[in-house]
Each structure stands twice: as C-alpha cells, then as structure tokens.
Amino acid sequence: MKGKFLLAIDQGTSSSRTVIYDHDARVITSAQQEFPQIYPQPGWVEHDPEAIWGSVTAVTRDAMHKAGAVAADISAIGITNQRETTLIWDRDTGECVYNAIVWQDRRTAAYCQTLKDDGLEATVSKKTGLRLDPYFSGTKIAWILDHVDGVREKAEAGKLAFGTIDCFLLWRLTGGKVHATDATNASRTLLFNIHSQEWDEELLALFSIPRELLPEVRDSAADFGLATHDCVGGNVPVCGIAGDQQAALIGQAGFEPGMTKSTYGTGCFVVANTGSEALQSENQLLTTIAMRINGKVTYGLEGSVFVAGSAMQWLRDELRVIDAAPESEGIARDTGVVEGVYVVPAFAGLGAPYWDPDARGAILGLTRGSGRDDIVTATLQSVAYQTCDLIDAMSEDGIKPSVIRVDGGMVANGWFLQFLSDVLNIPVERPKNVESTVLGAAYLAGYQAGIVSSPDAIGELWRRDKLFEPEMQADQRERLLAGWHDAVRRVRSGI
Ligand code: ADP
C-alpha cells in the first residue's frame, strides 16, 4: 500500500481546511484559512473562485509542510465542500466566467416563483427530491447563462464547464484533466434525476441549460484521477468526494437506514439515512443522495435550519450580552430551563419544515423580571426546538431515529445537548471527533484506496464521547413545545 496518510480538503462557506490523517483516522495535522464573502447587493452572496482556490492550495501546502509529508506519503485525497455553490469556467483557460454564486444567494427567487406559478414544482421535486428554491444550483447556472455576455453561446459550443466546488477543485487539482463530480453533489443541482442517476433532459430543457456544460457523475468513493498540482507536491489520487452534509453522515458512520446525524455549525442540518428508498417527504423535507458507493445509492431525508450557532454570534455581536459563544453554557446552567420566554431566530426566514422566507425573528413572552440570562438560555433552547420540528417532520414521514449523532462547533455545549435530548425525547450522542464532515471525506478516500476495508470498519472507528439521555418530564416537554409552536405561529408571515 502506497503512503501512510489520507488528506482531506473541506472547502466550506467561510473557510477552507485541509486535514491529514493517519490510516487509523487519527488527525496528524490541519490547516485552515478564511476567505472573503462578497455581497454585491442585498440577498446576493458570491465568492471569488481564485480566493477559494488560493485558500485551498495554501492550507494544503501548509498541512503537508506541518506533517513533513511529500506526495508519496499521501495514499489518497478526499474532498468535501459547501454544496450547491455554482461556478462556470472556460475549458481552455480554466478561468471562471463569473464569481461563484453561493448557496445562500437569493437572486433567482423571482425566477423560481415564476416556475412555481407555472405549476412545475411537483415535476421538479419528483425527479430531484428538491424544491424550486434559489438555494440549489440549477437557477444559478441559468442566471449566469442569461446575464454574462457571451456565456450562453460558448456553453452551447462546449467551451465551458459547470461545477459545484468539489468539481472545480478536482478540475484544478488534476490540471484540467478531469471534469467530474459525485452523486451527492449532483443531487443538489436541480438537474440530476436521483432515481435514474442521470442528468435529466427534461430539467435541462426547463432551465435552458446546455448538456455540454455538465460534469460526469461518479460514485462518492471512486477514481477521480490524479492530483498533479504542486500543492500536493506530485501525483496523488483523488478517491473520495461528497457534499458537506453527506460527508458528515459518513464521518458519523451513518450507514444503516434510520441512522441520523445533526450538525450544529452556523446553521443546523439533519440528515437521516433512508437506505435504498428515496422517501418523498410529505412534510417539506428534501430527498437527497446520502452516498453512492460501489454503484449502490443510499438516499437521505434532509432538513435544515438557517440559524443555529449563528444565534450565539447574534447574542455576542448584536445584542452584546455575551463575549463568546461558549459563555452561553454557564449562563444556561445557572439559569435552568426557561419557560414562557421564547426567542425565534427567524433572521433569514424559517427553513424546514416551515419554508417561510418572509418570517422574521422575535423575542416573545417577556415579563418585568426577564433578563439577559433568560434571553441567552431561550436562544439556546430555540436551536433545540427547531431541531425538534425537523425530527417531528421526519417521524411523520416514517423515519423515527432511535438516537441522534451530533457534530459541529456548537456541540461543545453540553447543556444544549442535554436540553436537545430532553425536548426530542431521544438520546443524543456526541462523538470524540466532532469534525465529522472532513473525516467523512477522508473515509471515502480511504475506502476507495483500500485502506478502510468496509463501512463496518468505519463504524468500528466511531467513538462516543458522551451520551445525553432524556430526563425531562413529559408534561414539561409538552408545555415547552406548545409555547414554541405558538411563538413560531406569531412570527410566520401571512398566517
Ligand atoms: P461552521 O462550520 O458553520 O463555520 P462550526 O462548526 O465551526 O461552524 O461551529 C461554529 C458555531 O458554533 C458558531 O456559530 C458558534 O457561535 C457556535 N459555538 C461554538 N462553541 C459554542 C458553544 N460552546 N456553545 C454554543 N455555541 C457554540
């Protein structure tokens, strides 16, 4: 077996990171770099592709240097990435024709609404498992084709390539030799039929997107070609690719149907493994490809909440009632569960299962005695309530997890996890390694390279740090959730 390390690149929304692992998935070293966010207009969010690429090469070089590694030491590379973010570049020069349009960007909202008004959402949803929402890549591609001079003609002539961030990084790492993505990333574009596993001609026609733009779709663990760029110092095979939330499920060893992970970073993303069944939600959740390994598709049910850890940043930066996010834990411990006061952090509308873009945040139920500590604690509680709404929606769709595996920056907060377990009435497990996303990319690469023998072997590498079990009385849980639903009802638009 060649090499002794696995190298995983995590290209996220605010930063890029490279982690080097040994063959037993122990972290050897890592490097991370932030890059600028570009807000050209309200509701628009872009990234400079060169800033993304520059940060990825810099952290990869840095991690290689810190590990004292050369190309021959790296057995395989895995890539995970911010999903849906859209790039189009010139196949000859490698230059992008426009900035990356980021998943958060809402510029195609009116276009999506027109398509919905034409009654097209059901067709799109049946084929892709998604909704007609600006979040996904399809309408972002259409926007670039329609708004950047000369792009449509070049695209039709086969001179341009579209890719999500994984695909762009792969293209650059392989010196323009490979134009491919994996099935999890393809499943977020609005163009990929998740049942037939093919780019869908009807959808391409609907969004007027030339077929010539699209990459080849491979398994998540596959031969993606050789990275020859000097940031890895020579030739290293790229063997794994998955979108960030799917990679987190893999990092959490969520290989069995029903296994569910919830990631708490800026936002919160819940993904449940539904096995070989593409379960179509009746409750506003998304159907997605959780992984495709050895040609076998595993589907997932996904729900997301826009504001989770970022609510802590709001307490810190806007309300200025805490100095740092971890302070929230001590405050909540001293205060105890808050009843009657609710923070609804609908700063950017409400995600699943409400999908209400016009809802706005509120603090409700204040009395003369309510103070900072109640608001901080109620804000933590709001993240748990929102998770509860997602898990309830999943249960109604027939997926009832018996335990939830959590990860992301916010799970350092043990009080939050106990409260989460209490309101969900489900045990919550925190792993020793809470960096599941980048770990998942390393596992995919390791599996393809023959270092990790099977998903079961990944399961054996998963280590629990702590189990949080429900302790709350049913009547208190019911009271709290009834109050939360009443608070949500009050901030919803149009009802
Ligand atoms: P991302 O990958 O989205 O940038 P991370 O997984 O790094 O996010 O998590 C960072 C988020 O977690 C921040 O929004 C921060 O406010 C929150 N956070 C970090 N530590 C704590 C804590 N102890 N309690 C509550 N929230 C926390």
Coordinates of C-alpha atoms and ligand atoms in Angstrom, one line a residue:
M1 CA 0.0 0.0 0.0
K2 CA 1.3 3.4 -1.0
G3 CA 1.7 6.2 1.5
K4 CA 0.8 6.4 5.2
F5 CA -1.6 9.4 5.3
L6 CA -5.0 10.4 4.0
L7 CA -5.5 14.0 3.0
A8 CA -9.0 15.6 3.2
I9 CA -9.9 19.0 1.9
D10 CA -13.0 20.7 3.4
Q11 CA -14.0 23.7 1.3
G12 CA -16.6 25.5 3.4
T13 CA -18.7 28.6 3.1
S14 CA -16.4 30.8 5.2
S15 CA -13.1 28.9 5.2
S16 CA -11.1 26.2 3.6
R17 CA -9.4 23.5 5.6
T18 CA -7.1 20.6 5.0
V19 CA -6.6 17.8 7.5
I20 CA -4.1 15.0 7.3
Y21 CA -5.0 11.7 9.0
D22 CA -3.1 8.5 9.5
H23 CA -4.6 5.3 8.2
D24 CA -6.5 4.8 11.5
A25 CA -8.2 8.2 11.0
R26 CA -6.2 9.9 13.7
V27 CA -5.6 13.6 13.0
I28 CA -1.9 14.2 12.2
T29 CA -2.2 17.9 11.4
S30 CA -4.6 20.5 9.9
A31 CA -4.5 24.0 8.5
Q32 CA -7.4 26.4 7.9
Q33 CA -7.9 29.8 6.2
E34 CA -10.8 32.1 5.9
F35 CA -11.6 33.9 2.7
P36 CA -13.8 37.0 1.9
Q37 CA -17.5 36.9 1.4
I38 CA -18.8 39.2 -1.4
Y39 CA -22.2 40.9 -1.0
P40 CA -22.8 42.8 -4.3
Q41 CA -26.5 43.5 -3.5
P42 CA -28.9 42.7 -0.7
G43 CA -29.7 39.0 -1.0
W44 CA -26.7 38.2 -3.2
V45 CA -23.7 36.2 -1.9
E46 CA -20.6 35.5 -4.0
H47 CA -17.1 34.1 -3.6
D48 CA -14.1 34.9 -5.7
P49 CA -13.1 31.5 -7.2
E50 CA -9.5 32.4 -7.1
A51 CA -9.8 33.2 -3.4
I52 CA -11.3 29.8 -2.9
W53 CA -8.6 28.1 -4.9
G54 CA -5.8 30.2 -3.3
S55 CA -7.0 29.2 0.2
V56 CA -7.3 25.5 -0.7
T57 CA -3.8 25.4 -2.1
A58 CA -2.4 27.4 0.8
V59 CA -3.9 25.2 3.5
T60 CA -3.0 22.0 1.7
R61 CA 0.6 23.2 1.3
D62 CA 0.6 24.2 5.0
A63 CA -0.8 20.9 6.2
M64 CA 1.7 18.9 4.1
H65 CA 4.5 21.0 5.4
K66 CA 3.4 20.6 9.1
A67 CA 3.1 16.9 8.6
G68 CA 6.5 16.8 6.9
A69 CA 4.8 14.9 4.1
V70 CA 5.6 14.6 0.5
A71 CA 3.3 13.3 -2.3
A72 CA 4.4 9.7 -1.8
D73 CA 3.2 9.8 1.8
I74 CA -0.4 10.6 0.9
S75 CA -2.4 7.5 -0.1
A76 CA -5.4 9.3 -1.3
I77 CA -7.2 12.7 -1.3
G78 CA -10.9 13.2 -0.2
I79 CA -12.8 16.4 -0.9
T80 CA -15.9 17.7 0.8
N81 CA -17.5 21.1 0.1
Q82 CA -20.1 23.7 0.6
R83 CA -22.9 22.4 -1.6
E84 CA -24.9 24.0 -4.4
T85 CA -22.5 26.9 -4.8
T86 CA -22.1 27.3 -8.6
L87 CA -19.2 28.0 -10.9
I88 CA -18.8 28.1 -14.7
W89 CA -15.3 28.2 -16.2
D90 CA -13.6 28.1 -19.6
R91 CA -12.3 24.7 -20.5
D92 CA -9.3 26.1 -22.3
T93 CA -8.1 28.8 -20.0
G94 CA -9.5 27.4 -16.7
E95 CA -10.8 30.9 -15.9
C96 CA -14.2 31.4 -14.4
V97 CA -16.7 33.5 -16.3
Y98 CA -18.3 34.8 -13.1
N99 CA -17.8 34.6 -9.4
A100 CA -19.1 31.6 -7.5
I101 CA -22.8 32.1 -6.7
V102 CA -23.1 30.9 -3.2
W103 CA -25.9 28.6 -1.9
Q104 CA -27.2 31.4 0.3
D105 CA -27.7 33.7 -2.7
R106 CA -31.4 34.6 -3.3
R107 CA -31.1 36.4 -6.7
T108 CA -33.2 33.8 -8.6
A109 CA -36.1 33.9 -6.2
A110 CA -38.4 35.6 -8.7
Y111 CA -37.4 33.1 -11.4
C112 CA -38.2 30.2 -9.0
Q113 CA -41.6 31.8 -8.2
T114 CA -42.4 32.0 -12.0
L115 CA -41.7 28.4 -12.4
K116 CA -43.8 27.6 -9.4
D117 CA -46.6 29.7 -10.7
D118 CA -46.4 27.6 -13.9
G119 CA -47.1 24.6 -11.7
L120 CA -43.7 23.0 -12.3
E121 CA -42.6 22.3 -8.7
A122 CA -44.2 18.8 -8.5
T123 CA -42.3 17.6 -11.6
V124 CA -39.0 19.0 -10.4
S125 CA -39.5 17.6 -6.9
K126 CA -40.4 14.2 -8.1
K127 CA -37.2 13.9 -10.2
T128 CA -34.7 15.7 -7.9
G129 CA -36.2 15.4 -4.4
L130 CA -35.6 19.2 -4.1
R131 CA -37.8 22.3 -4.1
L132 CA -37.9 25.1 -6.6
D133 CA -35.8 27.3 -4.5
P134 CA -32.8 29.7 -5.3
Y135 CA -30.8 27.6 -2.8
F136 CA -30.0 24.9 -5.4
S137 CA -27.6 25.2 -8.4
G138 CA -29.9 25.0 -11.4
T139 CA -31.3 28.5 -11.4
K140 CA -27.9 29.9 -10.5
I141 CA -26.5 28.4 -13.7
A142 CA -29.4 29.8 -15.7
W143 CA -28.7 33.2 -14.2
I144 CA -25.0 33.2 -15.3
L145 CA -26.0 32.0 -18.8
D146 CA -28.5 34.8 -19.1
H147 CA -26.5 37.6 -17.5
V148 CA -22.9 37.3 -18.5
D149 CA -22.1 38.3 -22.0
G150 CA -21.2 35.6 -24.5
V151 CA -21.6 32.8 -22.0
R152 CA -24.6 31.0 -23.5
E153 CA -23.0 30.8 -26.9
K154 CA -19.8 29.5 -25.5
A155 CA -21.6 27.0 -23.3
E156 CA -23.6 25.7 -26.3
A157 CA -20.3 25.3 -28.2
G158 CA -19.0 23.1 -25.4
K159 CA -16.3 25.6 -24.4
L160 CA -17.4 26.0 -20.8
A161 CA -17.7 23.7 -17.8
F162 CA -20.1 23.9 -14.9
G163 CA -19.2 22.6 -11.5
T164 CA -20.0 22.7 -7.8
I165 CA -17.0 23.5 -5.7
D166 CA -15.8 19.9 -5.5
C167 CA -15.8 19.7 -9.3
F168 CA -14.0 23.0 -9.7
L169 CA -11.3 21.9 -7.2
L170 CA -10.9 18.5 -8.9
W171 CA -10.5 20.2 -12.3
R172 CA -7.8 22.4 -10.9
L173 CA -6.0 19.7 -8.9
T174 CA -5.9 17.4 -11.9
G175 CA -4.6 20.2 -14.2
G176 CA -7.9 20.4 -16.1
K177 CA -7.8 16.7 -17.0
V178 CA -10.9 15.6 -15.0
H179 CA -14.4 17.2 -15.2
A180 CA -16.4 15.1 -12.7
T181 CA -18.4 15.3 -9.6
D182 CA -20.0 12.8 -7.2
A183 CA -23.7 11.8 -6.9
T184 CA -24.2 13.6 -3.6
N185 CA -23.2 16.9 -5.1
A186 CA -25.1 16.3 -8.4
S187 CA -28.2 15.6 -6.3
R188 CA -28.2 19.3 -5.2
T189 CA -28.3 20.9 -8.7
L190 CA -32.0 20.5 -9.6
L191 CA -30.7 18.9 -12.8
F192 CA -30.0 15.4 -11.7
N193 CA -32.6 12.7 -11.6
I194 CA -32.0 10.9 -8.3
H195 CA -33.9 7.8 -9.4
S196 CA -32.2 7.2 -12.8
Q197 CA -28.9 8.7 -11.6
E198 CA -28.6 10.7 -14.8
W199 CA -28.7 14.4 -15.8
D200 CA -32.3 14.9 -16.7
E201 CA -33.0 16.1 -20.3
E202 CA -36.4 17.5 -19.3
L203 CA -35.0 19.5 -16.5
L204 CA -32.1 20.8 -18.6
A205 CA -34.7 22.0 -21.2
L206 CA -36.8 23.5 -18.4
F207 CA -33.9 25.7 -17.1
S208 CA -32.4 26.1 -20.7
I209 CA -29.1 24.6 -19.7
P210 CA -26.9 23.1 -22.4
R211 CA -25.9 19.5 -21.7
E212 CA -22.3 20.3 -22.8
L213 CA -21.7 22.2 -19.5
L214 CA -22.2 19.3 -17.2
P215 CA -19.6 17.0 -15.5
E216 CA -19.6 13.3 -15.4
V217 CA -21.2 11.9 -12.2
R218 CA -19.2 9.2 -10.3
D219 CA -19.7 7.3 -7.0
S220 CA -18.7 9.2 -3.9
A221 CA -15.8 6.7 -3.4
A222 CA -14.3 6.5 -6.9
D223 CA -11.2 7.0 -9.0
F224 CA -11.3 10.7 -9.7
G225 CA -7.9 10.9 -11.3
L226 CA -4.5 12.1 -10.2
A227 CA -4.0 15.4 -8.4
T228 CA -0.8 16.8 -10.1
H229 CA -0.9 20.3 -8.7
D230 CA 2.2 21.4 -6.8
C231 CA 0.2 22.0 -3.5
V232 CA 0.4 18.2 -3.0
G233 CA 3.9 18.1 -4.3
G234 CA 3.4 15.4 -7.0
N235 CA 0.9 12.8 -8.1
V236 CA -1.7 11.8 -5.6
P237 CA -5.0 10.0 -6.5
V238 CA -8.3 11.7 -5.6
C239 CA -10.5 8.9 -4.3
G240 CA -13.5 10.5 -2.5
I241 CA -15.9 13.3 -2.9
A242 CA -19.1 14.2 -1.1
G243 CA -21.1 17.3 -0.2
D244 CA -20.5 18.6 3.3
Q245 CA -23.7 17.3 5.0
Q246 CA -23.5 13.9 3.3
A247 CA -19.8 13.7 4.3
A248 CA -20.8 14.4 7.9
L249 CA -23.2 11.4 7.8
I250 CA -20.4 9.2 6.6
G251 CA -18.0 10.7 9.2
Q252 CA -20.6 9.7 11.8
A253 CA -20.7 6.2 10.3
G254 CA -24.4 6.6 9.5
F255 CA -24.6 3.7 7.1
E256 CA -27.7 1.9 8.3
P257 CA -31.2 3.0 7.4
G258 CA -32.6 5.2 10.2
M259 CA -29.3 6.5 11.4
T260 CA -29.5 10.2 11.7
K261 CA -26.9 13.0 12.3
S262 CA -27.4 16.6 13.1
T263 CA -24.7 19.1 12.5
Y264 CA -24.6 22.4 14.5
G265 CA -22.4 25.0 12.9
T266 CA -23.7 28.3 11.6
G267 CA -26.9 26.6 10.7
C268 CA -28.2 23.1 11.6
F269 CA -28.5 20.3 9.1
V270 CA -30.2 17.0 9.9
V271 CA -29.8 14.1 7.5
A272 CA -31.4 10.6 8.1
N273 CA -30.3 7.6 6.1
T274 CA -33.3 6.1 4.4
G275 CA -31.4 3.2 2.7
S276 CA -32.3 2.3 -0.9
E277 CA -35.6 4.1 -0.6
A278 CA -35.9 7.6 -2.0
L279 CA -38.5 8.7 0.5
Q280 CA -40.6 11.6 -0.8
S281 CA -41.4 13.8 2.2
E282 CA -45.0 14.9 2.8
N283 CA -43.6 17.4 5.3
Q284 CA -41.4 19.8 3.4
L285 CA -38.1 17.9 3.8
L286 CA -35.7 17.2 1.0
T287 CA -34.9 13.9 -0.5
T288 CA -31.2 13.7 -1.4
I289 CA -28.5 11.2 -2.2
A290 CA -26.7 10.4 1.0
M291 CA -23.9 8.5 -0.7
R292 CA -23.2 6.3 -3.7
I293 CA -20.7 3.6 -3.0
N294 CA -19.9 0.6 -5.3
G295 CA -22.7 1.8 -7.5
K296 CA -25.2 1.4 -4.7
V297 CA -27.3 4.5 -4.0
T298 CA -28.2 5.4 -0.4
Y299 CA -30.9 8.0 0.0
G300 CA -31.3 10.5 2.7
L301 CA -34.0 12.8 4.1
E302 CA -32.7 16.2 5.0
G303 CA -34.0 19.2 6.9
S304 CA -32.1 22.4 7.6
V305 CA -32.4 25.3 10.0
F306 CA -30.8 28.5 8.9
V307 CA -29.8 29.9 12.3
A308 CA -28.1 27.6 14.9
G309 CA -24.6 28.6 16.1
S310 CA -25.0 32.0 14.4
A311 CA -27.7 32.8 17.0
M312 CA -24.8 32.8 19.5
Q313 CA -23.0 35.2 17.3
W314 CA -26.1 37.4 17.3
L315 CA -26.1 37.4 21.1
R316 CA -22.4 38.3 21.0
D317 CA -22.2 40.8 18.2
E318 CA -25.6 42.4 18.0
L319 CA -27.2 42.1 21.5
R320 CA -23.7 42.1 23.0
V321 CA -24.9 40.1 26.0
I322 CA -22.1 37.5 25.9
D323 CA -18.4 37.9 25.0
A324 CA -18.0 34.5 23.3
A325 CA -20.3 31.6 22.3
P326 CA -19.1 29.1 25.0
E327 CA -20.2 31.5 27.7
S328 CA -23.8 30.6 26.9
E329 CA -23.3 27.2 28.5
G330 CA -22.5 28.6 32.0
I331 CA -25.4 31.1 31.8
A332 CA -27.9 28.4 30.8
R333 CA -26.7 26.0 33.6
D334 CA -27.1 28.8 36.2
T335 CA -30.5 29.9 34.8
G336 CA -32.0 26.4 34.1
V337 CA -34.7 25.7 31.5
V338 CA -36.6 28.9 30.7
E339 CA -40.4 28.7 30.4
G340 CA -42.5 31.3 28.9
V341 CA -39.8 33.3 27.1
Y342 CA -39.1 32.3 23.5
V343 CA -36.5 33.6 21.0
V344 CA -37.5 32.7 17.4
P345 CA -34.3 33.3 15.4
A346 CA -36.0 33.7 12.1
F347 CA -33.5 36.3 11.0
A348 CA -33.5 35.0 7.4
G349 CA -37.0 33.5 7.4
L350 CA -37.7 29.9 8.6
G351 CA -36.3 26.8 6.9
A352 CA -37.8 23.3 7.1
P353 CA -40.5 22.4 7.8
Y354 CA -42.0 25.9 7.5
W355 CA -40.1 27.3 4.4
D356 CA -41.3 30.8 5.2
P357 CA -38.8 33.2 3.7
D358 CA -40.7 36.3 5.0
A359 CA -40.9 35.3 8.7
R360 CA -38.7 37.5 10.9
G361 CA -37.2 36.9 14.3
A362 CA -38.8 37.9 17.7
I363 CA -38.4 37.6 21.4
L364 CA -41.8 36.7 23.0
G365 CA -43.2 36.3 26.5
L366 CA -41.0 38.9 28.2
T367 CA -42.1 39.9 31.7
R368 CA -40.7 42.6 34.0
G369 CA -38.4 40.1 35.6
S370 CA -36.9 38.7 32.3
G371 CA -33.3 39.5 31.7
R372 CA -30.2 38.7 29.7
D373 CA -29.8 35.2 31.2
D374 CA -33.3 34.2 30.1
I375 CA -32.7 35.5 26.6
V376 CA -29.4 33.7 26.2
T377 CA -30.9 30.4 27.5
A378 CA -34.0 30.8 25.4
T379 CA -31.8 31.3 22.4
L380 CA -30.0 28.0 23.0
Q381 CA -33.4 26.4 23.6
S382 CA -34.6 27.7 20.2
V383 CA -32.0 25.7 18.4
A384 CA -33.2 22.6 20.1
Y385 CA -36.9 23.4 19.3
Q386 CA -36.1 23.9 15.7
T387 CA -34.3 20.5 15.6
C388 CA -37.4 19.0 17.2
D389 CA -39.6 20.4 14.4
L390 CA -37.3 18.7 11.8
I391 CA -37.3 15.4 13.7
D392 CA -41.1 15.6 14.1
A393 CA -41.4 16.1 10.3
M394 CA -39.1 13.1 9.7
S395 CA -41.2 11.0 12.1
E396 CA -44.4 11.9 10.2
D397 CA -42.6 10.8 7.0
G398 CA -41.9 7.4 8.7
I399 CA -38.3 7.9 9.8
K400 CA -38.1 7.7 13.6
P401 CA -34.5 7.8 14.8
S402 CA -33.7 6.0 18.0
V403 CA -30.7 8.1 18.6
I404 CA -29.2 11.3 17.0
R405 CA -25.5 11.7 16.4
V406 CA -24.4 15.3 16.7
D407 CA -21.4 17.3 15.5
G408 CA -20.2 20.8 14.6
G409 CA -18.9 23.7 16.7
M410 CA -22.0 24.1 18.9
V411 CA -21.9 20.6 20.3
A412 CA -19.1 21.6 22.7
N413 CA -22.1 22.9 24.7
G414 CA -23.2 20.1 27.0
W415 CA -26.1 22.0 28.4
F416 CA -27.5 22.5 24.9
L417 CA -27.2 18.8 24.1
Q418 CA -29.0 17.7 27.4
F419 CA -31.8 20.1 26.6
L420 CA -31.9 18.8 23.0
S421 CA -32.2 15.2 24.2
D422 CA -34.9 16.3 26.6
V423 CA -37.1 18.1 24.1
L424 CA -36.6 15.4 21.4
N425 CA -37.1 12.7 24.0
I426 CA -34.4 10.8 22.1
P427 CA -30.8 10.1 23.2
V428 CA -28.2 12.3 21.7
E429 CA -24.7 11.0 21.1
R430 CA -21.6 13.2 20.8
P431 CA -18.6 11.5 19.2
K432 CA -15.0 12.0 20.3
N433 CA -14.2 13.6 16.9
V434 CA -16.8 16.2 16.3
E435 CA -15.3 17.2 12.9
S436 CA -17.4 14.6 11.1
T437 CA -17.5 16.4 7.7
V438 CA -13.8 16.4 6.9
L439 CA -13.5 13.0 8.4
G440 CA -16.2 11.6 6.1
A441 CA -14.2 12.8 3.1
A442 CA -11.1 11.1 4.4
Y443 CA -13.1 7.8 4.9
L444 CA -14.4 7.9 1.4
A445 CA -10.9 8.3 0.0
G446 CA -9.5 5.6 2.4
Y447 CA -12.3 3.2 1.3
Q448 CA -11.6 3.7 -2.4
A449 CA -7.8 3.4 -1.8
G450 CA -8.3 0.1 0.1
I451 CA -7.2 1.4 3.4
V452 CA -10.6 1.2 5.1
S453 CA -12.0 -2.2 4.3
S454 CA -15.8 -1.6 4.6
P455 CA -18.4 0.7 6.1
D456 CA -18.4 -1.6 9.1
A457 CA -14.7 -0.8 9.6
I458 CA -15.7 2.9 9.7
G459 CA -18.4 2.1 12.2
E460 CA -15.8 0.5 14.4
L461 CA -13.6 3.6 14.3
W462 CA -16.5 5.8 15.5
R463 CA -16.0 6.6 19.2
R464 CA -18.6 8.1 21.6
D465 CA -17.6 10.9 23.8
K466 CA -20.8 11.3 25.7
L467 CA -24.4 10.1 25.6
F468 CA -27.2 12.5 26.6
E469 CA -30.4 10.8 27.6
P470 CA -33.8 12.4 28.1
E471 CA -34.6 13.3 31.7
M472 CA -37.4 15.8 31.3
Q473 CA -40.9 15.0 32.5
A474 CA -43.4 14.7 29.6
D475 CA -45.7 17.5 30.9
Q476 CA -42.8 20.0 30.9
R477 CA -41.7 18.9 27.4
E478 CA -45.2 19.3 26.1
R479 CA -45.6 22.7 27.7
L480 CA -42.4 24.0 26.3
L481 CA -43.1 22.7 22.8
A482 CA -46.6 24.1 22.8
G483 CA -45.2 27.5 23.8
W484 CA -42.6 27.3 21.0
H485 CA -45.2 26.4 18.3
D486 CA -47.3 29.3 19.5
A487 CA -44.2 31.6 19.2
V488 CA -43.5 30.3 15.7
R489 CA -47.1 30.9 14.7
R490 CA -46.8 34.5 15.7
V491 CA -43.7 35.2 13.6
R492 CA -44.9 33.4 10.4
S493 CA -45.8 35.6 7.5
G494 CA -49.3 35.5 6.0
I495 CA -51.0 33.4 8.7
Ligands
ADP1 P1 -19.2 26.5 10.6 O1 -18.5 25.2 10.1 O2 -20.6 26.6 10.1 O3 -18.4 27.7 10.4 P2 -18.6 25.4 13.3 O4 -18.9 24.0 13.2 O5 -17.2 25.8 13.3 O6 -19.4 26.3 12.2 O7 -19.3 26.0 14.6 C1 -19.2 27.3 15.0 C2 -20.6 27.8 15.5 O8 -20.8 27.2 16.8 C3 -20.5 29.3 15.8 O9 -21.7 29.9 15.2 C4 -20.6 29.5 17.3 O10 -21.4 30.5 17.7 C5 -21.1 28.1 17.8 N1 -20.5 27.7 19.1 C6 -19.2 27.4 19.3 N2 -19.0 27.0 20.5 C7 -20.2 27.0 21.2 C8 -20.7 26.8 22.5 N3 -19.9 26.3 23.4 N4 -22.0 27.0 22.8 C9 -22.8 27.4 21.8 N5 -22.4 27.7 20.5 C10 -21.2 27.5 20.2

